[in-house]
CSV table of N, CA and C in Angstrom, one decimal:
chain,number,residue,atom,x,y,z
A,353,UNK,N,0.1,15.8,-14.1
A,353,UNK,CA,0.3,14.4,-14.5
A,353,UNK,C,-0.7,13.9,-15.5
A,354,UNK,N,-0.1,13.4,-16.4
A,354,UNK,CA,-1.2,12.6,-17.7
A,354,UNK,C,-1.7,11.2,-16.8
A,355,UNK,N,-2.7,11.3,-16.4
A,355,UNK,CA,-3.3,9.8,-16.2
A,355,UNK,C,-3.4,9.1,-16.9
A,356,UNK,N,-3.2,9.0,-18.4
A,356,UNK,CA,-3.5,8.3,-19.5
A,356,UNK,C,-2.0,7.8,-19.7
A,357,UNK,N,-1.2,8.0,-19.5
A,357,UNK,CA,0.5,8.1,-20.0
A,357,UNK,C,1.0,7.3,-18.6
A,358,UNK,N,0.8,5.6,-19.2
A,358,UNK,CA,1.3,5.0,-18.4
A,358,UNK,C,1.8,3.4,-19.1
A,359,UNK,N,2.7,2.9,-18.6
A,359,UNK,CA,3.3,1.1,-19.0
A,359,UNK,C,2.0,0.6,-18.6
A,360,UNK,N,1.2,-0.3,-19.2
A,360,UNK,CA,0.6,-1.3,-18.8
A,360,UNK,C,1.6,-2.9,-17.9
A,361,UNK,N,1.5,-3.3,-16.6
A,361,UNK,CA,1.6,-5.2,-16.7
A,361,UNK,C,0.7,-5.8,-16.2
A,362,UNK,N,0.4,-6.4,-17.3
A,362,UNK,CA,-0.7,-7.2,-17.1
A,362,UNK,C,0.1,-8.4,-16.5
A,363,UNK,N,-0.7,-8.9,-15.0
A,363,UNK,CA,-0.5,-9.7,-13.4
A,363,UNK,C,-1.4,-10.5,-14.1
A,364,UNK,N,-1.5,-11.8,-13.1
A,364,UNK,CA,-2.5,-12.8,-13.1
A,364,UNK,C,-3.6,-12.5,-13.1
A,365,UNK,N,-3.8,-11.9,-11.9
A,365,UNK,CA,-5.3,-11.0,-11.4
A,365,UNK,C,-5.2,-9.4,-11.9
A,366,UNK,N,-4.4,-8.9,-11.2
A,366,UNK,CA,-4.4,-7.6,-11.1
A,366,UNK,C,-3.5,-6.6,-12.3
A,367,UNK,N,-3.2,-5.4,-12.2
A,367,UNK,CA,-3.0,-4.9,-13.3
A,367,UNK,C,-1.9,-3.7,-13.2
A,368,UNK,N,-0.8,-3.9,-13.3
A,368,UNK,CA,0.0,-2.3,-12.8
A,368,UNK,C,0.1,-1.8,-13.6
A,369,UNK,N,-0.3,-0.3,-13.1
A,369,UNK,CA,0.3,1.1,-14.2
A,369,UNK,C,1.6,1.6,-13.8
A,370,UNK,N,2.4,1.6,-14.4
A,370,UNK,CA,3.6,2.3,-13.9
A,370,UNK,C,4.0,3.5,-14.7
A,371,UNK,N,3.6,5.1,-14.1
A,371,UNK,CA,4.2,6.2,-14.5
A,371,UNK,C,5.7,6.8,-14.2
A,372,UNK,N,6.1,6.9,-15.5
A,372,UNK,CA,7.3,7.3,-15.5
A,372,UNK,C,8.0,8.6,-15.3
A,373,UNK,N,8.6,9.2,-14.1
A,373,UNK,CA,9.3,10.6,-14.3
A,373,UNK,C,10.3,11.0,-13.7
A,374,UNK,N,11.4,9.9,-14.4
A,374,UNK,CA,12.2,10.3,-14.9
A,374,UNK,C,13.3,9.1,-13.2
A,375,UNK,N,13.8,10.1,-12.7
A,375,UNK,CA,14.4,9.4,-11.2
A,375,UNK,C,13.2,8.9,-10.4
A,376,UNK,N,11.9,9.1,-10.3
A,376,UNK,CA,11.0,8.7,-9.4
A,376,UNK,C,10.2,8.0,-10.6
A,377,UNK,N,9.3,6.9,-10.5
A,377,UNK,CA,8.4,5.9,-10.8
A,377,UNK,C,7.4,5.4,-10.0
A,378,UNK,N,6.1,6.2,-10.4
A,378,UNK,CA,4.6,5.2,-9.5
A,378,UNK,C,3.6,4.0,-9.9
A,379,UNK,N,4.3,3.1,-9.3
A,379,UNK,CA,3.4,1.6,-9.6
A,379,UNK,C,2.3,1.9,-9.0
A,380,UNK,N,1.2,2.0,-9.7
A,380,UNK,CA,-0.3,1.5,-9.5
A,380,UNK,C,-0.8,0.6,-9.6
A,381,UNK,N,-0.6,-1.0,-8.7
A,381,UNK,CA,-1.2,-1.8,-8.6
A,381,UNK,C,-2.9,-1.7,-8.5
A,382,UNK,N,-3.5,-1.7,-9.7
A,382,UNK,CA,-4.9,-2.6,-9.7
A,382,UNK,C,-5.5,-3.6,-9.1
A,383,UNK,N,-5.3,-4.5,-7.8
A,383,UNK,CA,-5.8,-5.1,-7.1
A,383,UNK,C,-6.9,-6.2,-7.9
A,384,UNK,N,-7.8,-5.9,-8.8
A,384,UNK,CA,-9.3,-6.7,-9.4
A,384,UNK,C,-9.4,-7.2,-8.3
A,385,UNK,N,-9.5,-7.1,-6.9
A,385,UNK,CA,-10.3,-8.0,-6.0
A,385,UNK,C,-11.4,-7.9,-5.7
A,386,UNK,N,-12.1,-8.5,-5.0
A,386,UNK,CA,-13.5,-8.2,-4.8
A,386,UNK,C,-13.7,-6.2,-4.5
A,387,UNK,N,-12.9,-5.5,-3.4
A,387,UNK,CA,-13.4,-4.6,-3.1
A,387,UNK,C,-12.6,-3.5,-3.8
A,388,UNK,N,-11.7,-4.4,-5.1
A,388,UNK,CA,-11.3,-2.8,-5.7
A,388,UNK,C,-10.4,-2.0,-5.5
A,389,UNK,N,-9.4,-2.2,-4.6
A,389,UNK,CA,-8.4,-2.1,-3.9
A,389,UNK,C,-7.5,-1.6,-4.6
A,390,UNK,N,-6.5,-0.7,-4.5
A,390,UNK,CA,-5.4,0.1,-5.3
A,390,UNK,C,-4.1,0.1,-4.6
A,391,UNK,N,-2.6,-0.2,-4.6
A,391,UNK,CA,-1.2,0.2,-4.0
A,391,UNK,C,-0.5,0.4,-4.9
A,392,UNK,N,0.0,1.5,-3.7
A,392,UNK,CA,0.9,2.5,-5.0
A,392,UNK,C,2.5,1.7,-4.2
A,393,UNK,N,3.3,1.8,-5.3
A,393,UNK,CA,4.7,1.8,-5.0
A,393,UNK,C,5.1,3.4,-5.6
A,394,UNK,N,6.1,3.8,-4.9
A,394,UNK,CA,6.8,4.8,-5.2
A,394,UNK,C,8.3,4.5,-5.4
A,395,UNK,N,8.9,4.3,-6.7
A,395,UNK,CA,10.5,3.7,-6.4
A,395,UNK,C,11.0,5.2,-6.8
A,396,UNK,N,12.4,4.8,-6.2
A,396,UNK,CA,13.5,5.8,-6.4
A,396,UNK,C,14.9,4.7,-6.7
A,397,UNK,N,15.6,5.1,-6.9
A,397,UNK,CA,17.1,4.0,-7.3
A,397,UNK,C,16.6,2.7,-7.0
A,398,UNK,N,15.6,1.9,-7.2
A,398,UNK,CA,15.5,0.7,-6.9
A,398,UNK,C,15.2,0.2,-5.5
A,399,UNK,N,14.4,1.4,-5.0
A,399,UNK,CA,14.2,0.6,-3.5
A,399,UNK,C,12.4,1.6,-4.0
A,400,UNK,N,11.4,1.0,-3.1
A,400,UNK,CA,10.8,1.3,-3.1
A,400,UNK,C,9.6,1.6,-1.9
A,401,UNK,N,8.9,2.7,-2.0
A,401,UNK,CA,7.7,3.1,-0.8
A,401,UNK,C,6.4,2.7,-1.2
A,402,UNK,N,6.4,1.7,-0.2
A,402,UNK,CA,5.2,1.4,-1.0
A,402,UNK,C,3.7,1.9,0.1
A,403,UNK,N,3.1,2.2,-0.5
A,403,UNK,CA,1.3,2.9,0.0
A,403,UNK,C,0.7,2.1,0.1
A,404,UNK,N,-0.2,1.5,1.2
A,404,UNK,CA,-1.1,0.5,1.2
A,404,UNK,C,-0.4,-0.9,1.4
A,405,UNK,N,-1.7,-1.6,1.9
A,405,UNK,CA,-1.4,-3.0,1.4
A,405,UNK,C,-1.9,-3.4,1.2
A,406,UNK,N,-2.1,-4.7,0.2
A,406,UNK,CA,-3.0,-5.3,-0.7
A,406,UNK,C,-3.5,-6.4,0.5
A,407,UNK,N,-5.0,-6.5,0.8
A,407,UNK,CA,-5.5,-7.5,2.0
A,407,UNK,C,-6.1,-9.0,1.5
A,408,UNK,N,-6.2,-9.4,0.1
A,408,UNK,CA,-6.1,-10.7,-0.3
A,408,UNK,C,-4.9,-11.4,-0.1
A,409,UNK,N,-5.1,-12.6,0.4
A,409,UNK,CA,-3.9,-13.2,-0.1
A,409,UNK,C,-3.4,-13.7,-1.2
A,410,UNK,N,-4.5,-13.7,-2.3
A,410,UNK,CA,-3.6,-13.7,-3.5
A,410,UNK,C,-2.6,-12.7,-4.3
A,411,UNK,N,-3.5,-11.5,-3.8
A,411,UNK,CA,-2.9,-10.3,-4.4
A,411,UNK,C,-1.0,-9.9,-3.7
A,412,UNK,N,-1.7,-10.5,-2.0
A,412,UNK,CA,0.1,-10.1,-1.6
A,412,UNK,C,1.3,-11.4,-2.3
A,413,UNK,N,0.3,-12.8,-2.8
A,413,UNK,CA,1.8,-13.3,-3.8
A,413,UNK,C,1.5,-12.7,-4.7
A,414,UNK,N,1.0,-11.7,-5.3
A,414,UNK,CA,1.3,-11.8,-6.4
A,414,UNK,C,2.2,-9.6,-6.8
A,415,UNK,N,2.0,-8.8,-5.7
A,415,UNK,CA,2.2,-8.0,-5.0
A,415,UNK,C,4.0,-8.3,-5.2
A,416,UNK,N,3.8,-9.2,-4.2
A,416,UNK,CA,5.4,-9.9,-3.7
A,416,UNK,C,6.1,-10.0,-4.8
A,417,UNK,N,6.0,-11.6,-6.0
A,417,UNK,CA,6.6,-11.6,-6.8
A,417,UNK,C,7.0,-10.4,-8.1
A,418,UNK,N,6.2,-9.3,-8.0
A,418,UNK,CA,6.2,-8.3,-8.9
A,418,UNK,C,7.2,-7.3,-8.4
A,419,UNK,N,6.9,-7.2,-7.2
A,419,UNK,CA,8.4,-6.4,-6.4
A,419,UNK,C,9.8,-7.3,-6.7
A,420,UNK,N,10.0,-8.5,-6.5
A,420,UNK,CA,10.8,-9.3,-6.7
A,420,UNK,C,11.6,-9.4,-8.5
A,421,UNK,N,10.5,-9.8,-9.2
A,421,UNK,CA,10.8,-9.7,-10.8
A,421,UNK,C,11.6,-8.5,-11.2
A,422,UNK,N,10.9,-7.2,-10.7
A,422,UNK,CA,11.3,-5.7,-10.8
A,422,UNK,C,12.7,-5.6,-10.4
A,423,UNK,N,13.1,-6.4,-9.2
A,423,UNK,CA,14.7,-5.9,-8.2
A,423,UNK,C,14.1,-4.7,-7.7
A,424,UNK,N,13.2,-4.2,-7.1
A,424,UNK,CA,12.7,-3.7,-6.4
A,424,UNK,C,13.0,-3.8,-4.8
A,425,UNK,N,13.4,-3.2,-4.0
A,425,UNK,CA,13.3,-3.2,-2.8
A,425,UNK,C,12.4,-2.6,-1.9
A,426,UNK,N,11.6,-3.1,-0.8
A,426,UNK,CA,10.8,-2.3,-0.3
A,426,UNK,C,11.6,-1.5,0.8
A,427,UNK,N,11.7,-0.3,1.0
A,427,UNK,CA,12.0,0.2,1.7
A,427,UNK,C,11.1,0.6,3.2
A,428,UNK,N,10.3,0.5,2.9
A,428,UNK,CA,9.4,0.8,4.0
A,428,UNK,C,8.1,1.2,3.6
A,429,UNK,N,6.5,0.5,4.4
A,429,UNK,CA,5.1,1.1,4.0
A,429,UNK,C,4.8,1.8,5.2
A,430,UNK,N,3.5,2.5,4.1
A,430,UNK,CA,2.9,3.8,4.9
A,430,UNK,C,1.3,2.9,5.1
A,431,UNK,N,0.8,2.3,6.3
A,431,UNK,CA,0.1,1.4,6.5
A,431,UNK,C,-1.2,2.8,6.4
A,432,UNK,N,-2.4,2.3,5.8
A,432,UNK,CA,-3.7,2.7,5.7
A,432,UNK,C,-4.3,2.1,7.2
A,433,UNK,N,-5.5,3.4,7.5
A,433,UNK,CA,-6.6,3.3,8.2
A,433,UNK,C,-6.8,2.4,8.5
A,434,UNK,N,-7.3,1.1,7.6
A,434,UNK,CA,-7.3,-0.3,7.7
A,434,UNK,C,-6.3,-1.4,7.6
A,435,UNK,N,-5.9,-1.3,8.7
A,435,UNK,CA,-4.4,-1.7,8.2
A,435,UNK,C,-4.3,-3.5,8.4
A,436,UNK,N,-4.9,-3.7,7.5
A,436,UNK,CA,-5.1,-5.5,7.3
A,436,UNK,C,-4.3,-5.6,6.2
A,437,UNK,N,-3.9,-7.4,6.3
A,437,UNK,CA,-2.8,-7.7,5.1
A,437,UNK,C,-1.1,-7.7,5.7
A,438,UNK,N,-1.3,-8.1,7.1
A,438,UNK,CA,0.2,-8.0,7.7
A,438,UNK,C,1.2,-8.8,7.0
A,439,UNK,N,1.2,-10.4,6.2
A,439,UNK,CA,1.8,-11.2,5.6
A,439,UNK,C,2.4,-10.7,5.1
A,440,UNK,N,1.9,-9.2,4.3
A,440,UNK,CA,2.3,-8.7,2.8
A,440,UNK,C,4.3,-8.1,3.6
A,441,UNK,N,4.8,-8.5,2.8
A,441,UNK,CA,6.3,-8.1,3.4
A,441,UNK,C,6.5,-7.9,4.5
A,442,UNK,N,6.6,-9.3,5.7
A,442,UNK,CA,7.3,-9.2,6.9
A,442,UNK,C,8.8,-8.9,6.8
A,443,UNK,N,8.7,-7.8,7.8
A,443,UNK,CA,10.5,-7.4,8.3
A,443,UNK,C,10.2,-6.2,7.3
A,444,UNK,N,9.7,-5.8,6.6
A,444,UNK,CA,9.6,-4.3,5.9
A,444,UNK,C,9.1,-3.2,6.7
A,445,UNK,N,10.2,-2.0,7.4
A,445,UNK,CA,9.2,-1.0,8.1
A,445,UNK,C,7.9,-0.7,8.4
A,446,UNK,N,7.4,-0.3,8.9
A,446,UNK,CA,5.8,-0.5,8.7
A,446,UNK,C,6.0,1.4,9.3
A,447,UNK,N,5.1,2.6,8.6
A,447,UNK,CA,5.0,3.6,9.4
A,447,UNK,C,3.4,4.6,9.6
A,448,UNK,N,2.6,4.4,10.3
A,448,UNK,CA,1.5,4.7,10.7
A,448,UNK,C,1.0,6.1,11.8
A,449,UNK,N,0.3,6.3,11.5
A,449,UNK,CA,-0.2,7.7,12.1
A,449,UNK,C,-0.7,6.8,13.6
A,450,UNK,N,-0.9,7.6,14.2
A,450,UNK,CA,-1.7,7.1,15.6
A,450,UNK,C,-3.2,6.7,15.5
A,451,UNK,N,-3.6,8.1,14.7
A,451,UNK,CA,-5.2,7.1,14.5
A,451,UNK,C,-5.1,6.0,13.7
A,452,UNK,N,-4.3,5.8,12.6
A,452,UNK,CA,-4.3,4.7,11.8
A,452,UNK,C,-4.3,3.4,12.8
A,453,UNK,N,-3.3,3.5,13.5
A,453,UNK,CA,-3.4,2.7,14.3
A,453,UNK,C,-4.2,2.0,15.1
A,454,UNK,N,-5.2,3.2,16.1
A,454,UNK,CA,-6.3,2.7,16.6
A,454,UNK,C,-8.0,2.5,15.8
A,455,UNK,N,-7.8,3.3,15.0
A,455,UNK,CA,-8.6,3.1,14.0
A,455,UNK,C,-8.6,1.4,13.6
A,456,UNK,N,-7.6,0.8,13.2
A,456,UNK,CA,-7.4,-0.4,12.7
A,456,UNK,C,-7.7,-1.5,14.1
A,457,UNK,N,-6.9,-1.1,15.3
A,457,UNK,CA,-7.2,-2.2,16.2
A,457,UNK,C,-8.6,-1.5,16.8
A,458,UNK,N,-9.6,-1.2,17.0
A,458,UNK,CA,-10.6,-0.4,17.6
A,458,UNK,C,-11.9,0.2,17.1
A,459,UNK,N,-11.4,0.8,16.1
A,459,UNK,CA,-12.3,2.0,15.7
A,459,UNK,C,-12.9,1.5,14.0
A,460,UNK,N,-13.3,2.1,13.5
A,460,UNK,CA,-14.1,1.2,12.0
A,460,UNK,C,-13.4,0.4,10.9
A,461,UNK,N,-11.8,1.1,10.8
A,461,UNK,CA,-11.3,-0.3,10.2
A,461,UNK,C,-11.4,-1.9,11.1
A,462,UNK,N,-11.0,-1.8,12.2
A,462,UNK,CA,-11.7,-2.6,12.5
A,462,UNK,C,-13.0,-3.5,12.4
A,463,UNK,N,-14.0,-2.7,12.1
A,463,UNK,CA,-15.0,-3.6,11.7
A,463,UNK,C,-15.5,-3.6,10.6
A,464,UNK,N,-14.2,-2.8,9.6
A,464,UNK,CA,-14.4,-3.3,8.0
A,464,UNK,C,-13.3,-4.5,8.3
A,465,UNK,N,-12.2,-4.8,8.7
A,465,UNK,CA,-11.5,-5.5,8.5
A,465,UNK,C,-12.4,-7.2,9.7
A,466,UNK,N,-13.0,-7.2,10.5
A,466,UNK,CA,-14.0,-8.6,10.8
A,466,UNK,C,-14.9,-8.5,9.7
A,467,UNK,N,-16.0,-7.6,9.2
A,467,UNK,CA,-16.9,-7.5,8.0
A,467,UNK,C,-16.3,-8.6,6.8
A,468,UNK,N,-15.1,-8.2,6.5
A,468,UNK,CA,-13.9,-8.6,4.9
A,468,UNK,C,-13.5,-10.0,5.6
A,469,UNK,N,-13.4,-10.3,6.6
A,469,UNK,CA,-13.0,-11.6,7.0
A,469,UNK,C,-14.3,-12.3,6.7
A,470,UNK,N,-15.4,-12.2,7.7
A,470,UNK,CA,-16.5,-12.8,7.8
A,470,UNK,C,-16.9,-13.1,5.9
A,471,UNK,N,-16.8,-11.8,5.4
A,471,UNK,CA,-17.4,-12.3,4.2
A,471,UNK,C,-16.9,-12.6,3.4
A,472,UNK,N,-15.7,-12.5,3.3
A,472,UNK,CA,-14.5,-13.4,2.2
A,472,UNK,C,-13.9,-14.5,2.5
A,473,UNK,N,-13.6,-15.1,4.1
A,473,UNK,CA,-13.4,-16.1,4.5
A,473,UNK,C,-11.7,-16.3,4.3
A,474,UNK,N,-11.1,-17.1,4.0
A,474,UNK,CA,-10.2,-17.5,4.3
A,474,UNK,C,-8.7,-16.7,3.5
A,475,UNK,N,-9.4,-16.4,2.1
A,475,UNK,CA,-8.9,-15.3,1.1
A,475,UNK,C,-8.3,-14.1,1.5
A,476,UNK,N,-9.5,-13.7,2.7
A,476,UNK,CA,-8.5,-12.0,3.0
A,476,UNK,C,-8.0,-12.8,4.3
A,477,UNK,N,-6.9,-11.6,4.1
A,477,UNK,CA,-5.6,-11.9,5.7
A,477,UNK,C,-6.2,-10.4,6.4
A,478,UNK,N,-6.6,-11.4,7.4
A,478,UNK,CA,-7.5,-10.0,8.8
A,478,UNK,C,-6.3,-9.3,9.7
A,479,UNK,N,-5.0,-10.0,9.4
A,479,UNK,CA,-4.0,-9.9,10.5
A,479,UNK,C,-3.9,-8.2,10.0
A,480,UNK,N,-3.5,-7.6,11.3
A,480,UNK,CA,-3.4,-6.1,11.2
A,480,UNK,C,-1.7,-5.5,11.2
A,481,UNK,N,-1.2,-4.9,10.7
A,481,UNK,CA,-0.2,-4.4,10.5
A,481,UNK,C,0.5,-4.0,12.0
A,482,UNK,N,1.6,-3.9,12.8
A,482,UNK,CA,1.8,-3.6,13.2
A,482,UNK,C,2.9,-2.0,12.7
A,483,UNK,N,2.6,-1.1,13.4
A,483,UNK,CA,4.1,-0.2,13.3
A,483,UNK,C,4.7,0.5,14.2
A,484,UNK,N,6.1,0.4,13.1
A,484,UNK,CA,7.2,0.5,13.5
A,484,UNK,C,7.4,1.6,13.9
A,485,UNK,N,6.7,2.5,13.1
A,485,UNK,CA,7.0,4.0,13.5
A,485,UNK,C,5.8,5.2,13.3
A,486,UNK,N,5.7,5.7,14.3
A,486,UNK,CA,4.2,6.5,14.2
A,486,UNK,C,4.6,7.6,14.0
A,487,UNK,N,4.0,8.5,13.4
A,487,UNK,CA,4.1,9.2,12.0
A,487,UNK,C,3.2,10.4,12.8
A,488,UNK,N,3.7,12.0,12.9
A,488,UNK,CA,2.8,13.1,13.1
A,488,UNK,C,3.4,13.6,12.4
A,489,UNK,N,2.6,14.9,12.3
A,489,UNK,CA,2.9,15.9,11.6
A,489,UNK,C,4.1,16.4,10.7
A,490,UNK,N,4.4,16.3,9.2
A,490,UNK,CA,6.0,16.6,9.3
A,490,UNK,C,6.4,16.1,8.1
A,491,UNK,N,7.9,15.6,8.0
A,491,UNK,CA,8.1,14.8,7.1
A,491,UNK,C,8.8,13.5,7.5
A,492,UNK,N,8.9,12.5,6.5
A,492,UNK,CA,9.5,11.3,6.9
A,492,UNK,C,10.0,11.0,5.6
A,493,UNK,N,11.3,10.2,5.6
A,493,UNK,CA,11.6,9.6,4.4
A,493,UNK,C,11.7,8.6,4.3
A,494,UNK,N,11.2,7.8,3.5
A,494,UNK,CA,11.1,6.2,3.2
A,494,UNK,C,11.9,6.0,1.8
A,495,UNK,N,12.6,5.0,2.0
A,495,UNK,CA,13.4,4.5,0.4
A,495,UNK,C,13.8,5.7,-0.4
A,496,UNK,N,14.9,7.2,0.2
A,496,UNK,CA,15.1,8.1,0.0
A,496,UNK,C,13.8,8.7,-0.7
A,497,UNK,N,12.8,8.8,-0.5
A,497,UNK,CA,11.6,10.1,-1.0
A,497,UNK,C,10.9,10.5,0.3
A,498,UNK,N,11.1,11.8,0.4
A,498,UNK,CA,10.4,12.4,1.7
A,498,UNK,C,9.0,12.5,0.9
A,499,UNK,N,8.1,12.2,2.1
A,499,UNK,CA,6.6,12.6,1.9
A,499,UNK,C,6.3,13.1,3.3
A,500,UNK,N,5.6,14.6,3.0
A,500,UNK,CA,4.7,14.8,4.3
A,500,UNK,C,3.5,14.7,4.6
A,501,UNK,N,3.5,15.1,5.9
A,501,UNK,CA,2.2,14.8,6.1
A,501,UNK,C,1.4,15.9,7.2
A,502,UNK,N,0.1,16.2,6.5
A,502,UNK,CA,-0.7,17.8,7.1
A,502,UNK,C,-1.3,17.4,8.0
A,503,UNK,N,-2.0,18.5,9.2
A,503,UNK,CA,-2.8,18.1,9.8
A,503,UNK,C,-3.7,17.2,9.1
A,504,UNK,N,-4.5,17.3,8.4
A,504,UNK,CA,-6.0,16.7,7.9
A,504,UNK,C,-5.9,15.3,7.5
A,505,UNK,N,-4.3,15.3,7.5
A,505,UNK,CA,-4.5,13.7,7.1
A,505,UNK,C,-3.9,13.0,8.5
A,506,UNK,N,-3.9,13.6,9.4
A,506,UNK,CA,-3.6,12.8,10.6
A,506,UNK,C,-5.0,12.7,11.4
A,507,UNK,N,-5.9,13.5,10.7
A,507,UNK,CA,-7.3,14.2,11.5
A,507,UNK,C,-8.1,12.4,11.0
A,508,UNK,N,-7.8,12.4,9.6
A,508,UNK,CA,-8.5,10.5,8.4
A,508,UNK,C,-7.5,9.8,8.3
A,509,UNK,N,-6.6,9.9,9.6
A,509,UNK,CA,-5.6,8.3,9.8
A,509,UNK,C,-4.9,8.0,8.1
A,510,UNK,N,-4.2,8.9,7.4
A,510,UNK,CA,-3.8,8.5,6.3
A,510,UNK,C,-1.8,8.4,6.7
């Protein structure tokens, strides 16, 4: 993949790259928030997988409305380690590894996600993702694109 070979949209704050190939499209949301933060959308026919969630609350309206403008559908997220930023698309799948999980309620997302509260204050959403579906070893398909997943990334809660 050319990392350079991409759509620029320039967002209020943040910045998407969207690479083109062809039946599949990866939105790289640029976040510009304080900690630099990146979500990927992966579309297929208009529904989309999205990676991450963006944990400001400005970035999930503005997250939101870009999915919306597009006719994008979320088909379902793959919640990160730190799985803060629950507002971001309620009623959207949510699918998480087990460590993700405890990692986020427990283990050091967790005390990145009180850290990001305490020092951002009212801006980040601390609320933690709940999921829907816990995710081992294997494949899964979200918004028709299977992605798997190896041991080593169930070993770093991805």
């Amino acid at each position: 993949m050319n990392k350079n070979t991409y759509e620029t949209v320039k967002l209020n704050k943040g910045e998407m790259h969207v690479y083109d190939f062809g039946a599949v499209k990866l939105h790289a949301y640029q976040t510009n928030d304080p900690i630099d933060d990146e979500v990927f959308l992966v579309e297929k026919a208009g529904r989309a997988a999205v990676i991450e969630s963006p944990c400001f609350r400005d970035n999930i309206a503005e997250l939101t409305a870009y999915l919306k403008d597009r006719a994008l559908e979320p088909a379902g997220m793959l919640v990160a380690y730190h799985g803060a930023g629950a507002s971001f698309l309620p009623g959207v799948p949510r699918y998480a590894t087990e460590n993700a999980v405890d990692y986020s309620a427990r283990g050091g997302g967790r005390a990145l996600i009180d850290g990001f509260a305490a020092a951002f204050g009212d801006a980040f959403d601390p609320t933690i993702h709940a999921a829907d579906h816990i995710l081992s070893e294997g494949r899964v398909t979200v918004g028709g694109i299977d992605f798997g997943l190896q041991a080593w990334a169930l070993i770093f809660g991805i």
